[in-house]
CSV table of C-alpha atoms in Angstrom, one decimal:
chain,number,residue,atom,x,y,z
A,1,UNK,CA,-28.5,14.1,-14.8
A,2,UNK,CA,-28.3,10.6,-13.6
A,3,UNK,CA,-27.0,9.2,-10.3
A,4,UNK,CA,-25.7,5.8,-10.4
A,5,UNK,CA,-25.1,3.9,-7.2
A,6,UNK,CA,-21.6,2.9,-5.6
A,7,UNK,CA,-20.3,0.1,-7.8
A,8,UNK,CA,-18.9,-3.3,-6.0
A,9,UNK,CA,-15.2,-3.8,-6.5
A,10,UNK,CA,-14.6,-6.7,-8.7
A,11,UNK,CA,-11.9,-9.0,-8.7
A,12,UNK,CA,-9.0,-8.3,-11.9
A,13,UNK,CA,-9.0,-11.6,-14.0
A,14,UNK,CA,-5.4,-13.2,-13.5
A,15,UNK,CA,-5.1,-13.7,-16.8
A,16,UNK,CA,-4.4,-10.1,-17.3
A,17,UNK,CA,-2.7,-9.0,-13.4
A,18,UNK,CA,-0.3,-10.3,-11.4
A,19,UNK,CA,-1.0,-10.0,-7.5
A,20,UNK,CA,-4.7,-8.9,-6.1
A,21,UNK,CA,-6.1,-6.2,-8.2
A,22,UNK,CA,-9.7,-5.1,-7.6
A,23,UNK,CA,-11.4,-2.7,-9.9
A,24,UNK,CA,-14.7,-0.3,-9.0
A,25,UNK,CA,-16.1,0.8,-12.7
A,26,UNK,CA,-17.1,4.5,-12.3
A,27,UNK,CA,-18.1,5.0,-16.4
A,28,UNK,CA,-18.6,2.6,-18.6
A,29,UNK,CA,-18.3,3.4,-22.5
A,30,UNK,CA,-21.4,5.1,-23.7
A,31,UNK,CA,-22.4,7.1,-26.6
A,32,UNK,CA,-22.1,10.4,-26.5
A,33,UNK,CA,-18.5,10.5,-24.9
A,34,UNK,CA,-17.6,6.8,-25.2
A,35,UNK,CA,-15.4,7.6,-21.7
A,36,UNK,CA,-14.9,4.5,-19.4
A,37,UNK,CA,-12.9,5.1,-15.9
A,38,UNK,CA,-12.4,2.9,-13.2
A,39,UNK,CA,-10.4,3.1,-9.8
A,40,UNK,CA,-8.0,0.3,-10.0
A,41,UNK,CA,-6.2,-0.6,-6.7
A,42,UNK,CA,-3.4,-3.0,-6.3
A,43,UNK,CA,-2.0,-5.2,-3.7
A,44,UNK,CA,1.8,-4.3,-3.1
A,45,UNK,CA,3.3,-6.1,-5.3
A,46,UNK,CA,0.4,-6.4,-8.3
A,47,UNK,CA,0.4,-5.3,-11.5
A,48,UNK,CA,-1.1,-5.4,-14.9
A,49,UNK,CA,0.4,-7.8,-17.9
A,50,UNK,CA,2.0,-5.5,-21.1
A,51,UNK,CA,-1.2,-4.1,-22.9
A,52,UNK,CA,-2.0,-1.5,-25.5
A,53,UNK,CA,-4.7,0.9,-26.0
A,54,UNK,CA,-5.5,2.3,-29.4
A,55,UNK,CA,-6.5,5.6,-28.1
A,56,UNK,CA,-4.1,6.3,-25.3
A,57,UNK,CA,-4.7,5.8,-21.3
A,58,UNK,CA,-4.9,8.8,-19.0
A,59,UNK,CA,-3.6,7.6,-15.2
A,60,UNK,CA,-4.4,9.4,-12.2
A,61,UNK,CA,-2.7,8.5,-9.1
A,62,UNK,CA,-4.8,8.2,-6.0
A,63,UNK,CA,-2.7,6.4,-3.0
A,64,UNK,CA,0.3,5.3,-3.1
A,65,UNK,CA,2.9,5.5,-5.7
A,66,UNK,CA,2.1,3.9,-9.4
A,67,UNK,CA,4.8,2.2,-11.5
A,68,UNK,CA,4.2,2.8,-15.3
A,69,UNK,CA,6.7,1.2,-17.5
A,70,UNK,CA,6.9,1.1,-21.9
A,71,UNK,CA,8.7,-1.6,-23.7
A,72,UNK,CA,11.9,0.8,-23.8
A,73,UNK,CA,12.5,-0.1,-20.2
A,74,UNK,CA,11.7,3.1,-19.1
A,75,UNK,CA,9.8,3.5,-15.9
A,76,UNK,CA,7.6,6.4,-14.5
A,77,UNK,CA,7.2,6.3,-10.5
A,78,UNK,CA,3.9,9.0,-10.0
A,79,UNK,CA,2.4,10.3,-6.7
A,80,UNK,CA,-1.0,11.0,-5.7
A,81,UNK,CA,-2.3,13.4,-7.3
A,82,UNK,CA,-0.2,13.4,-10.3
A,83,UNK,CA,-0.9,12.2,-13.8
A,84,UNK,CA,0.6,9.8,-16.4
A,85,UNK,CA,-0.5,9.7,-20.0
A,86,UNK,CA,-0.2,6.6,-22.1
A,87,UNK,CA,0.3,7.6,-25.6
A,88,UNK,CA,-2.1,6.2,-28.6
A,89,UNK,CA,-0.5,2.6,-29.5
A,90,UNK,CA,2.0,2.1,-27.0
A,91,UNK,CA,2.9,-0.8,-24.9
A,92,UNK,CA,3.1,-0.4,-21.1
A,93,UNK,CA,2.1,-1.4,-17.8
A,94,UNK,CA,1.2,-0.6,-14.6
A,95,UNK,CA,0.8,-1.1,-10.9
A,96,UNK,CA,1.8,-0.8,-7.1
A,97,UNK,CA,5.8,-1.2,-6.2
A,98,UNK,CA,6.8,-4.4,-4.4
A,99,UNK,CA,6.5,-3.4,-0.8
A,100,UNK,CA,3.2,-1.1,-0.8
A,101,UNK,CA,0.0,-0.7,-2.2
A,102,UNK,CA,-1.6,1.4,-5.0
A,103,UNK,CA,-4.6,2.9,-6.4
A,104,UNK,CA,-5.0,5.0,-9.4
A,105,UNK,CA,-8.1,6.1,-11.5
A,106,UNK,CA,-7.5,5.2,-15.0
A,107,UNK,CA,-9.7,6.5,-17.7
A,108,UNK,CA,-9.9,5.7,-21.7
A,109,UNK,CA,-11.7,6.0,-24.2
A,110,UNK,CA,-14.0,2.9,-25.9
A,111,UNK,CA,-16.9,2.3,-28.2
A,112,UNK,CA,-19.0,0.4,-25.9
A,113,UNK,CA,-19.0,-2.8,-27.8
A,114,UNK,CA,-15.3,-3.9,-27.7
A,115,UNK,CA,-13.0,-4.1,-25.6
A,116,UNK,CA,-10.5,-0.8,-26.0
A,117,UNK,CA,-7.7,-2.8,-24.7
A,118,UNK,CA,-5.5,-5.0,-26.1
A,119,UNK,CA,-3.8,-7.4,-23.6
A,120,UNK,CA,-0.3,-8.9,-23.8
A,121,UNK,CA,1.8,-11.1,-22.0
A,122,UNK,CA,2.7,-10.8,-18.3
A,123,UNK,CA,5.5,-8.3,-17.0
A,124,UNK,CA,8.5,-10.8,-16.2
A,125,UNK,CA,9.8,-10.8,-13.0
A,126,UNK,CA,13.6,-9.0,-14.1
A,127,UNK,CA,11.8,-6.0,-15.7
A,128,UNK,CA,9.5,-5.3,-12.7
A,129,UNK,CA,12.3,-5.9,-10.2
A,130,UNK,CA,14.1,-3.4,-12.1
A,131,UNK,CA,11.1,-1.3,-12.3
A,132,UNK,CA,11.4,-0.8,-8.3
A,133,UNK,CA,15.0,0.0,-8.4
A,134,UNK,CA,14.0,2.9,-10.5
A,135,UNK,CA,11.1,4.1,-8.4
A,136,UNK,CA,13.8,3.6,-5.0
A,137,UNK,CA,16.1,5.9,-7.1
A,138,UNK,CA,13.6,8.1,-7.6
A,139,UNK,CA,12.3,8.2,-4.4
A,140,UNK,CA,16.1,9.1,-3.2
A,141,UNK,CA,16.4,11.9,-5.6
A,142,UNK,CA,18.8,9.7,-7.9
């Protein structure tokens, strides 16, 4: 057993986010599980560019509600407490809606020794505009 000491937020790269992101790691990658989390929380508004990860991403929503959205257009608004899974090779992004913040705990698997995540390019404006019309018409029961 092995406690490790609260972690200092760090400041998300802009090259990868839009907005102010800050990200507290809680496991890095390490042999035997190769498990790396962290608690992510956005600025209303912020979000992450289109990326990829080769083994999937597992969200879990801690404040706020968390726009997830695939290269189909489609768009998953999630609470706290609920869950989204990113499957195994599949584009997507993620982040806080337009008018209010978010923070979710996202977890993946990695070797250690690269990075598991392949970033793209940034979200353009349209598709995340559109993104918060769907979480308003979800929010509204539409």
């Amino acid at each position: 057993m092995e406690l490790i000491p609260a972690q200092t937020p760090a400041v998300a790269p802009a090259s990868r986010f839009t907005g102010h992101v800050e990200v507290t790691t809680v496991s890095a990658a390490a042999a035997p599980g190769w498990l790396a989390a962290a608690v992510v929380r956005f600025s209303a508004g912020a979000h992450t560019n289109w990326h990829v990860h080769a083994l999937g991403q597992t969200l879990y929503v801690l404040e706020g509600t968390a726009l997830v959205g695939t290269r189909d257009g489609r768009v998953v608004a999630a609470g706290p407490g609920e869950t989204v899974q990113c499957a195994a090779g599949e584009d997507h992004w993620h982040g806080a809606t337009a008018d209010a913040a978010m923070a979710h705990l996202a977890m993946l698997a990695g070797d250690g020794e690269t990075d598991p995540t392949t970033w793209l390019e940034p979200v353009d404006d349209a598709a995340y505009r559109a993104a918060n019309g769907t979480e308003e018409a979800a929010a509204n029961g539409k």
